[in-house]
C-alpha cells in the first residue's frame, strides 16, 4: 500500500475521526521519454522567459493571473496563505444523499481513508455502518492542493473511500449535443432492447488492456535483441453490408444466437417453486381466496 498523501480528520456533527488518505488507484501506463535520435541523449525541458530567452530557476518564477486586457497580476504565496480555508485539515461532512442522485460525471479520483489509530477506530466503523445501513453517500468539503473541494464519501470492502467531486458549475451542459428530429419506430426500439438483453453480461474485472500487453511485448523483445514481434495476423471479423438500422439490429441478434430461438412456438411461463413457510407448515390462503 502506498504512503499516505494527506492526514486530517472527518468531522461528522460533533464527532471527529482522525484519518490518513491513501491513493486508491495506480497507473500501469508505460511512460516514454523524449530522446535525441542522433546520440539517444535525454531531451530536457527548460522554463524560458518569453522576453529575453533566459532559462529561469524556480526562485525566479512567480505566480500571476492574466486579465482579459492582457495585464498580469502577481499573486504571492503569502497572499494565498492569508486566504481563510476552514477545511484545511478536515473532511467536513455537510449531509447525506442517495448514491443514485450523484451524477457520475462529477465523481473524480478515489482515495482510501485509513483510521488514524485506536481512538478513531470506533467512530470510523460507526460512520461506515451508518452509510451501509442507509445506502447513502456523504457529501463533504475538504481542502486539497491549496483550494477547497467538494467530496463524496462511500464504503468499499469495509473501508471508507473519498472521491473528489466537480462543483456543479464545472459540468458543461450537453443539451446542444443531443440529436433532434429523429424518428424511431417501436420495432427498432424493441429490437434494440432485445439486443441489449441478448448480449452476455460482462464483468469489468475480466477485461485486460490488449494494447498495453502488446507494447510490453515490443519492449521485452527489443531489450533482448530479439527484434520487434511480428504484427498480429488475426483477421478482422467480417462486418457485412448493412443497409439500414433495422437490418443492423437483426444481424446483431443473429450473431448472438438468439434470433429465431423458439420460432414458431408460443412463449411459456413457468411458475417459481414456492418457498416453504417456517416450521414446514402449509402456506395459509388469503381470506376470500
PDB file of C-alpha atoms in Angstrom, residues 57-268:
ATOM      1  CA  UNK A  57      15.365  28.795 -11.895  1.00  0.00           C
ATOM      2  CA  UNK A  58      12.467  28.069  -9.536  1.00  0.00           C
ATOM      3  CA  UNK A  59      13.369  31.053  -7.360  1.00  0.00           C
ATOM      4  CA  UNK A  60      12.964  33.390 -10.335  1.00  0.00           C
ATOM      5  CA  UNK A  61       9.473  32.198 -11.251  1.00  0.00           C
ATOM      6  CA  UNK A  62       6.363  33.758  -9.712  1.00  0.00           C
ATOM      7  CA  UNK A  63       2.622  33.177  -9.956  1.00  0.00           C
ATOM      8  CA  UNK A  64       0.290  35.503 -11.813  1.00  0.00           C
ATOM      9  CA  UNK A  65      -3.182  35.927 -13.274  1.00  0.00           C
ATOM     10  CA  UNK A  66      -3.674  37.348 -16.753  1.00  0.00           C
ATOM     11  CA  UNK A  67      -6.654  39.693 -17.078  1.00  0.00           C
ATOM     12  CA  UNK A  68      -8.823  39.907 -20.230  1.00  0.00           C
ATOM     13  CA  UNK A  69      -6.929  43.112 -21.099  1.00  0.00           C
ATOM     14  CA  UNK A  70      -3.638  41.235 -21.169  1.00  0.00           C
ATOM     15  CA  UNK A  71      -2.256  42.619 -17.910  1.00  0.00           C
ATOM     16  CA  UNK A  72      -0.606  40.222 -15.433  1.00  0.00           C
ATOM     17  CA  UNK A  73      -1.444  40.489 -11.736  1.00  0.00           C
ATOM     18  CA  UNK A  74       1.083  38.859  -9.432  1.00  0.00           C
ATOM     19  CA  UNK A  75      -0.292  36.655  -6.624  1.00  0.00           C
ATOM     20  CA  UNK A  76       2.234  35.836  -3.902  1.00  0.00           C
ATOM     21  CA  UNK A  77       2.397  32.760  -1.679  1.00  0.00           C
ATOM     22  CA  UNK A  78       1.779  34.998   1.343  1.00  0.00           C
ATOM     23  CA  UNK A  79      -1.476  36.268  -0.166  1.00  0.00           C
ATOM     24  CA  UNK A  80      -2.661  32.727  -0.838  1.00  0.00           C
ATOM     25  CA  UNK A  81      -1.748  31.637   2.699  1.00  0.00           C
ATOM     26  CA  UNK A  82      -3.765  34.553   4.111  1.00  0.00           C
ATOM     27  CA  UNK A  83      -6.997  33.360   2.457  1.00  0.00           C
ATOM     28  CA  UNK A  84      -9.107  31.538   5.102  1.00  0.00           C
ATOM     29  CA  UNK A  85      -9.506  27.815   4.430  1.00  0.00           C
ATOM     30  CA  UNK A  86     -11.694  26.255   7.162  1.00  0.00           C
ATOM     31  CA  UNK A  87     -11.330  22.730   5.775  1.00  0.00           C
ATOM     32  CA  UNK A  88      -7.512  22.818   5.644  1.00  0.00           C
ATOM     33  CA  UNK A  89      -7.162  19.713   7.844  1.00  0.00           C
ATOM     34  CA  UNK A  90     -10.705  18.359   7.857  1.00  0.00           C
ATOM     35  CA  UNK A  91     -13.128  16.438   5.655  1.00  0.00           C
ATOM     36  CA  UNK A  92     -16.281  18.218   6.760  1.00  0.00           C
ATOM     37  CA  UNK A  93     -19.449  16.196   6.102  1.00  0.00           C
ATOM     38  CA  UNK A  94     -22.288  18.510   5.095  1.00  0.00           C
ATOM     39  CA  UNK A  95     -25.042  15.929   4.545  1.00  0.00           C
ATOM     40  CA  UNK A  96     -26.103  12.553   3.165  1.00  0.00           C
ATOM     41  CA  UNK A  97     -27.805  11.795  -0.159  1.00  0.00           C
ATOM     42  CA  UNK A  98     -28.811   8.650  -2.116  1.00  0.00           C
ATOM     43  CA  UNK A  99     -25.902   7.384  -4.193  1.00  0.00           C
ATOM     44  CA  UNK A 100     -28.078   7.357  -7.328  1.00  0.00           C
ATOM     45  CA  UNK A 101     -28.598  11.109  -7.042  1.00  0.00           C
ATOM     46  CA  UNK A 102     -24.924  11.848  -7.790  1.00  0.00           C
ATOM     47  CA  UNK A 103     -24.102  12.425 -11.459  1.00  0.00           C
ATOM     48  CA  UNK A 104     -21.128  10.123 -12.300  1.00  0.00           C
ATOM     49  CA  UNK A 105     -19.611  12.965 -14.336  1.00  0.00           C
ATOM     50  CA  UNK A 106     -18.940  14.797 -11.076  1.00  0.00           C
ATOM     51  CA  UNK A 107     -17.041  11.921  -9.440  1.00  0.00           C
ATOM     52  CA  UNK A 108     -13.247  12.042  -9.703  1.00  0.00           C
ATOM     53  CA  UNK A 109     -10.234  10.187  -8.295  1.00  0.00           C
ATOM     54  CA  UNK A 110     -10.746   7.900  -5.313  1.00  0.00           C
ATOM     55  CA  UNK A 111      -8.731   7.726  -2.086  1.00  0.00           C
ATOM     56  CA  UNK A 112      -8.865   5.198   0.751  1.00  0.00           C
ATOM     57  CA  UNK A 113      -9.343   6.603   4.228  1.00  0.00           C
ATOM     58  CA  UNK A 114      -7.423   4.745   6.924  1.00  0.00           C
ATOM     59  CA  UNK A 115      -8.383   5.039  10.569  1.00  0.00           C
ATOM     60  CA  UNK A 116      -5.863   7.207  12.406  1.00  0.00           C
ATOM     61  CA  UNK A 117      -5.333   4.983  15.450  1.00  0.00           C
ATOM     62  CA  UNK A 118      -7.278   3.113  18.130  1.00  0.00           C
ATOM     63  CA  UNK A 119      -9.277   6.133  19.283  1.00  0.00           C
ATOM     64  CA  UNK A 120     -10.535   6.761  15.747  1.00  0.00           C
ATOM     65  CA  UNK A 121     -11.432   3.106  15.068  1.00  0.00           C
ATOM     66  CA  UNK A 122     -14.847   3.104  16.740  1.00  0.00           C
ATOM     67  CA  UNK A 123     -16.254   6.308  15.169  1.00  0.00           C
ATOM     68  CA  UNK A 124     -14.743   5.183  11.831  1.00  0.00           C
ATOM     69  CA  UNK A 125     -16.698   1.902  11.939  1.00  0.00           C
ATOM     70  CA  UNK A 126     -19.780   3.743  13.207  1.00  0.00           C
ATOM     71  CA  UNK A 127     -19.808   6.073  10.185  1.00  0.00           C
ATOM     72  CA  UNK A 128     -19.173   3.155   7.834  1.00  0.00           C
ATOM     73  CA  UNK A 129     -22.107   1.163   9.195  1.00  0.00           C
ATOM     74  CA  UNK A 130     -24.384   4.196   9.125  1.00  0.00           C
ATOM     75  CA  UNK A 131     -23.625   4.632   5.414  1.00  0.00           C
ATOM     76  CA  UNK A 132     -24.152   0.922   4.728  1.00  0.00           C
ATOM     77  CA  UNK A 133     -27.459   0.777   6.553  1.00  0.00           C
ATOM     78  CA  UNK A 134     -28.902   3.853   4.818  1.00  0.00           C
ATOM     79  CA  UNK A 135     -27.499   3.059   1.363  1.00  0.00           C
ATOM     80  CA  UNK A 136     -26.405   6.672   1.176  1.00  0.00           C
ATOM     81  CA  UNK A 137     -23.204   8.557   0.487  1.00  0.00           C
ATOM     82  CA  UNK A 138     -21.864  11.554   2.380  1.00  0.00           C
ATOM     83  CA  UNK A 139     -21.205  14.886   0.696  1.00  0.00           C
ATOM     84  CA  UNK A 140     -18.275  16.739   2.248  1.00  0.00           C
ATOM     85  CA  UNK A 141     -15.955  19.710   1.794  1.00  0.00           C
ATOM     86  CA  UNK A 142     -12.185  19.416   2.138  1.00  0.00           C
ATOM     87  CA  UNK A 143      -9.020  21.251   1.140  1.00  0.00           C
ATOM     88  CA  UNK A 144      -6.663  19.828  -1.459  1.00  0.00           C
ATOM     89  CA  UNK A 145      -3.617  21.454  -3.040  1.00  0.00           C
ATOM     90  CA  UNK A 146      -4.456  24.867  -1.651  1.00  0.00           C
ATOM     91  CA  UNK A 147      -8.115  25.049  -2.654  1.00  0.00           C
ATOM     92  CA  UNK A 148     -11.430  23.911  -1.236  1.00  0.00           C
ATOM     93  CA  UNK A 149     -13.072  20.977  -2.948  1.00  0.00           C
ATOM     94  CA  UNK A 150     -16.302  19.029  -2.829  1.00  0.00           C
ATOM     95  CA  UNK A 151     -16.067  15.350  -1.937  1.00  0.00           C
ATOM     96  CA  UNK A 152     -18.093  12.171  -1.739  1.00  0.00           C
ATOM     97  CA  UNK A 153     -17.662   9.526   0.981  1.00  0.00           C
ATOM     98  CA  UNK A 154     -18.759   5.943   0.361  1.00  0.00           C
ATOM     99  CA  UNK A 155     -17.952   2.431   1.544  1.00  0.00           C
ATOM    100  CA  UNK A 156     -15.912  -0.205  -0.316  1.00  0.00           C
ATOM    101  CA  UNK A 157     -14.978  -3.523   1.304  1.00  0.00           C
ATOM    102  CA  UNK A 158     -15.371  -2.144   4.856  1.00  0.00           C
ATOM    103  CA  UNK A 159     -13.187   0.874   4.068  1.00  0.00           C
ATOM    104  CA  UNK A 160     -14.291   4.489   3.673  1.00  0.00           C
ATOM    105  CA  UNK A 161     -13.459   5.973   0.275  1.00  0.00           C
ATOM    106  CA  UNK A 162     -13.184   9.669  -0.527  1.00  0.00           C
ATOM    107  CA  UNK A 163     -13.844  10.867  -4.082  1.00  0.00           C
ATOM    108  CA  UNK A 164     -13.037  14.366  -5.247  1.00  0.00           C
ATOM    109  CA  UNK A 165     -16.074  15.881  -6.973  1.00  0.00           C
ATOM    110  CA  UNK A 166     -16.587  18.587  -9.545  1.00  0.00           C
ATOM    111  CA  UNK A 167     -18.523  21.638  -8.435  1.00  0.00           C
ATOM    112  CA  UNK A 168     -21.930  21.950 -10.156  1.00  0.00           C
ATOM    113  CA  UNK A 169     -20.791  24.812 -12.400  1.00  0.00           C
ATOM    114  CA  UNK A 170     -17.825  22.747 -13.640  1.00  0.00           C
ATOM    115  CA  UNK A 171     -20.087  20.366 -15.595  1.00  0.00           C
ATOM    116  CA  UNK A 172     -20.850  21.583 -19.113  1.00  0.00           C
ATOM    117  CA  UNK A 173     -24.409  21.312 -20.382  1.00  0.00           C
ATOM    118  CA  UNK A 174     -24.839  18.641 -23.101  1.00  0.00           C
ATOM    119  CA  UNK A 175     -28.174  19.973 -24.372  1.00  0.00           C
ATOM    120  CA  UNK A 176     -26.846  21.314 -27.664  1.00  0.00           C
ATOM    121  CA  UNK A 177     -25.248  17.940 -28.465  1.00  0.00           C
ATOM    122  CA  UNK A 178     -28.443  15.867 -28.438  1.00  0.00           C
ATOM    123  CA  UNK A 179     -29.725  14.841 -31.923  1.00  0.00           C
ATOM    124  CA  UNK A 180     -33.043  16.406 -32.876  1.00  0.00           C
ATOM    125  CA  UNK A 181     -35.867  15.475 -35.283  1.00  0.00           C
ATOM    126  CA  UNK A 182     -35.005  11.762 -35.264  1.00  0.00           C
ATOM    127  CA  UNK A 183     -37.817   9.276 -35.933  1.00  0.00           C
ATOM    128  CA  UNK A 184     -37.582   5.798 -34.402  1.00  0.00           C
ATOM    129  CA  UNK A 185     -40.421   3.305 -34.568  1.00  0.00           C
ATOM    130  CA  UNK A 186     -41.422   0.716 -31.965  1.00  0.00           C
ATOM    131  CA  UNK A 187     -39.937  -2.187 -33.971  1.00  0.00           C
ATOM    132  CA  UNK A 188     -36.490  -0.626 -33.830  1.00  0.00           C
ATOM    133  CA  UNK A 189     -36.795   0.072 -30.108  1.00  0.00           C
ATOM    134  CA  UNK A 190     -37.970  -3.490 -29.429  1.00  0.00           C
ATOM    135  CA  UNK A 191     -35.088  -4.900 -31.479  1.00  0.00           C
ATOM    136  CA  UNK A 192     -32.563  -2.719 -29.646  1.00  0.00           C
ATOM    137  CA  UNK A 193     -33.969  -3.829 -26.273  1.00  0.00           C
ATOM    138  CA  UNK A 194     -33.781  -7.472 -27.396  1.00  0.00           C
ATOM    139  CA  UNK A 195     -30.147  -6.992 -28.397  1.00  0.00           C
ATOM    140  CA  UNK A 196     -29.311  -5.429 -25.025  1.00  0.00           C
ATOM    141  CA  UNK A 197     -30.928  -8.373 -23.235  1.00  0.00           C
ATOM    142  CA  UNK A 198     -29.302 -10.950 -25.525  1.00  0.00           C
ATOM    143  CA  UNK A 199     -25.719  -9.758 -25.190  1.00  0.00           C
ATOM    144  CA  UNK A 200     -23.797 -11.524 -22.421  1.00  0.00           C
ATOM    145  CA  UNK A 201     -23.258  -9.894 -19.060  1.00  0.00           C
ATOM    146  CA  UNK A 202     -19.652  -8.804 -18.647  1.00  0.00           C
ATOM    147  CA  UNK A 203     -17.558  -8.253 -15.556  1.00  0.00           C
ATOM    148  CA  UNK A 204     -15.270  -5.197 -15.925  1.00  0.00           C
ATOM    149  CA  UNK A 205     -12.705  -7.027 -13.780  1.00  0.00           C
ATOM    150  CA  UNK A 206     -12.249  -9.594 -16.573  1.00  0.00           C
ATOM    151  CA  UNK A 207     -11.031  -7.071 -19.130  1.00  0.00           C
ATOM    152  CA  UNK A 208      -7.333  -6.543 -19.897  1.00  0.00           C
ATOM    153  CA  UNK A 209      -5.504  -3.798 -21.770  1.00  0.00           C
ATOM    154  CA  UNK A 210      -4.509  -5.573 -25.001  1.00  0.00           C
ATOM    155  CA  UNK A 211      -2.578  -2.556 -26.285  1.00  0.00           C
ATOM    156  CA  UNK A 212      -0.558  -2.304 -23.063  1.00  0.00           C
ATOM    157  CA  UNK A 213       0.286  -6.022 -23.224  1.00  0.00           C
ATOM    158  CA  UNK A 214       1.408  -5.727 -26.861  1.00  0.00           C
ATOM    159  CA  UNK A 215       3.529  -2.683 -26.036  1.00  0.00           C
ATOM    160  CA  UNK A 216       5.224  -4.535 -23.171  1.00  0.00           C
ATOM    161  CA  UNK A 217       5.988  -7.396 -25.565  1.00  0.00           C
ATOM    162  CA  UNK A 218       7.618  -4.967 -28.011  1.00  0.00           C
ATOM    163  CA  UNK A 219       9.812  -3.549 -25.217  1.00  0.00           C
ATOM    164  CA  UNK A 220      10.774  -7.025 -23.979  1.00  0.00           C
ATOM    165  CA  UNK A 221      11.678  -8.168 -27.496  1.00  0.00           C
ATOM    166  CA  UNK A 222      13.786  -5.115 -28.290  1.00  0.00           C
ATOM    167  CA  UNK A 223      15.576  -5.097 -24.943  1.00  0.00           C
ATOM    168  CA  UNK A 224      16.580  -8.731 -25.545  1.00  0.00           C
ATOM    169  CA  UNK A 225      17.789  -8.053 -29.104  1.00  0.00           C
ATOM    170  CA  UNK A 226      15.129 -10.392 -30.415  1.00  0.00           C
ATOM    171  CA  UNK A 227      13.683  -7.855 -32.800  1.00  0.00           C
ATOM    172  CA  UNK A 228      10.216  -6.439 -32.963  1.00  0.00           C
ATOM    173  CA  UNK A 229       7.419  -9.037 -32.630  1.00  0.00           C
ATOM    174  CA  UNK A 230       5.527  -9.794 -35.785  1.00  0.00           C
ATOM    175  CA  UNK A 231       2.205  -7.981 -36.090  1.00  0.00           C
ATOM    176  CA  UNK A 232      -0.934  -9.898 -35.277  1.00  0.00           C
ATOM    177  CA  UNK A 233      -2.268 -11.952 -38.178  1.00  0.00           C
ATOM    178  CA  UNK A 234      -5.765 -12.298 -36.719  1.00  0.00           C
ATOM    179  CA  UNK A 235      -8.251 -11.448 -39.426  1.00  0.00           C
ATOM    180  CA  UNK A 236     -10.842  -8.832 -38.535  1.00  0.00           C
ATOM    181  CA  UNK A 237     -14.352 -10.139 -38.060  1.00  0.00           C
ATOM    182  CA  UNK A 238     -16.354  -9.582 -41.246  1.00  0.00           C
ATOM    183  CA  UNK A 239     -18.827  -6.788 -40.783  1.00  0.00           C
ATOM    184  CA  UNK A 240     -21.129  -7.485 -43.686  1.00  0.00           C
ATOM    185  CA  UNK A 241     -23.056  -4.884 -45.621  1.00  0.00           C
ATOM    186  CA  UNK A 242     -25.758  -3.243 -43.522  1.00  0.00           C
ATOM    187  CA  UNK A 243     -28.471  -1.440 -45.440  1.00  0.00           C
ATOM    188  CA  UNK A 244     -30.331   0.206 -42.572  1.00  0.00           C
ATOM    189  CA  UNK A 245     -30.589   0.381 -38.790  1.00  0.00           C
ATOM    190  CA  UNK A 246     -33.191  -2.396 -38.533  1.00  0.00           C
ATOM    191  CA  UNK A 247     -31.001  -4.729 -40.598  1.00  0.00           C
ATOM    192  CA  UNK A 248     -28.063  -3.976 -38.327  1.00  0.00           C
ATOM    193  CA  UNK A 249     -30.130  -4.839 -35.252  1.00  0.00           C
ATOM    194  CA  UNK A 250     -31.438  -8.074 -36.794  1.00  0.00           C
ATOM    195  CA  UNK A 251     -27.971  -9.193 -37.907  1.00  0.00           C
ATOM    196  CA  UNK A 252     -26.590  -8.397 -34.466  1.00  0.00           C
ATOM    197  CA  UNK A 253     -29.283 -10.534 -32.864  1.00  0.00           C
ATOM    198  CA  UNK A 254     -28.448 -13.379 -35.243  1.00  0.00           C
ATOM    199  CA  UNK A 255     -24.811 -13.248 -34.166  1.00  0.00           C
ATOM    200  CA  UNK A 256     -25.805 -13.626 -30.537  1.00  0.00           C
ATOM    201  CA  UNK A 257     -27.582 -16.857 -31.453  1.00  0.00           C
ATOM    202  CA  UNK A 258     -30.920 -15.641 -30.163  1.00  0.00           C
ATOM    203  CA  UNK A 259     -32.660 -14.666 -33.380  1.00  0.00           C
ATOM    204  CA  UNK A 260     -35.164 -17.329 -34.315  1.00  0.00           C
ATOM    205  CA  UNK A 261     -34.785 -19.122 -30.979  1.00  0.00           C
ATOM    206  CA  UNK A 262     -38.192 -20.526 -30.150  1.00  0.00           C
ATOM    207  CA  UNK A 263     -39.511 -19.545 -33.591  1.00  0.00           C
ATOM    208  CA  UNK A 264     -42.985 -20.913 -34.211  1.00  0.00           C
ATOM    209  CA  UNK A 265     -43.532 -21.646 -30.527  1.00  0.00           C
ATOM    210  CA  UNK A 266     -45.591 -19.665 -28.107  1.00  0.00           C
ATOM    211  CA  UNK A 267     -43.847 -18.222 -25.114  1.00  0.00           C
ATOM    212  CA  UNK A 268     -44.348 -20.159 -21.907  1.00  0.00           C
TER     213      UNK A 268
END
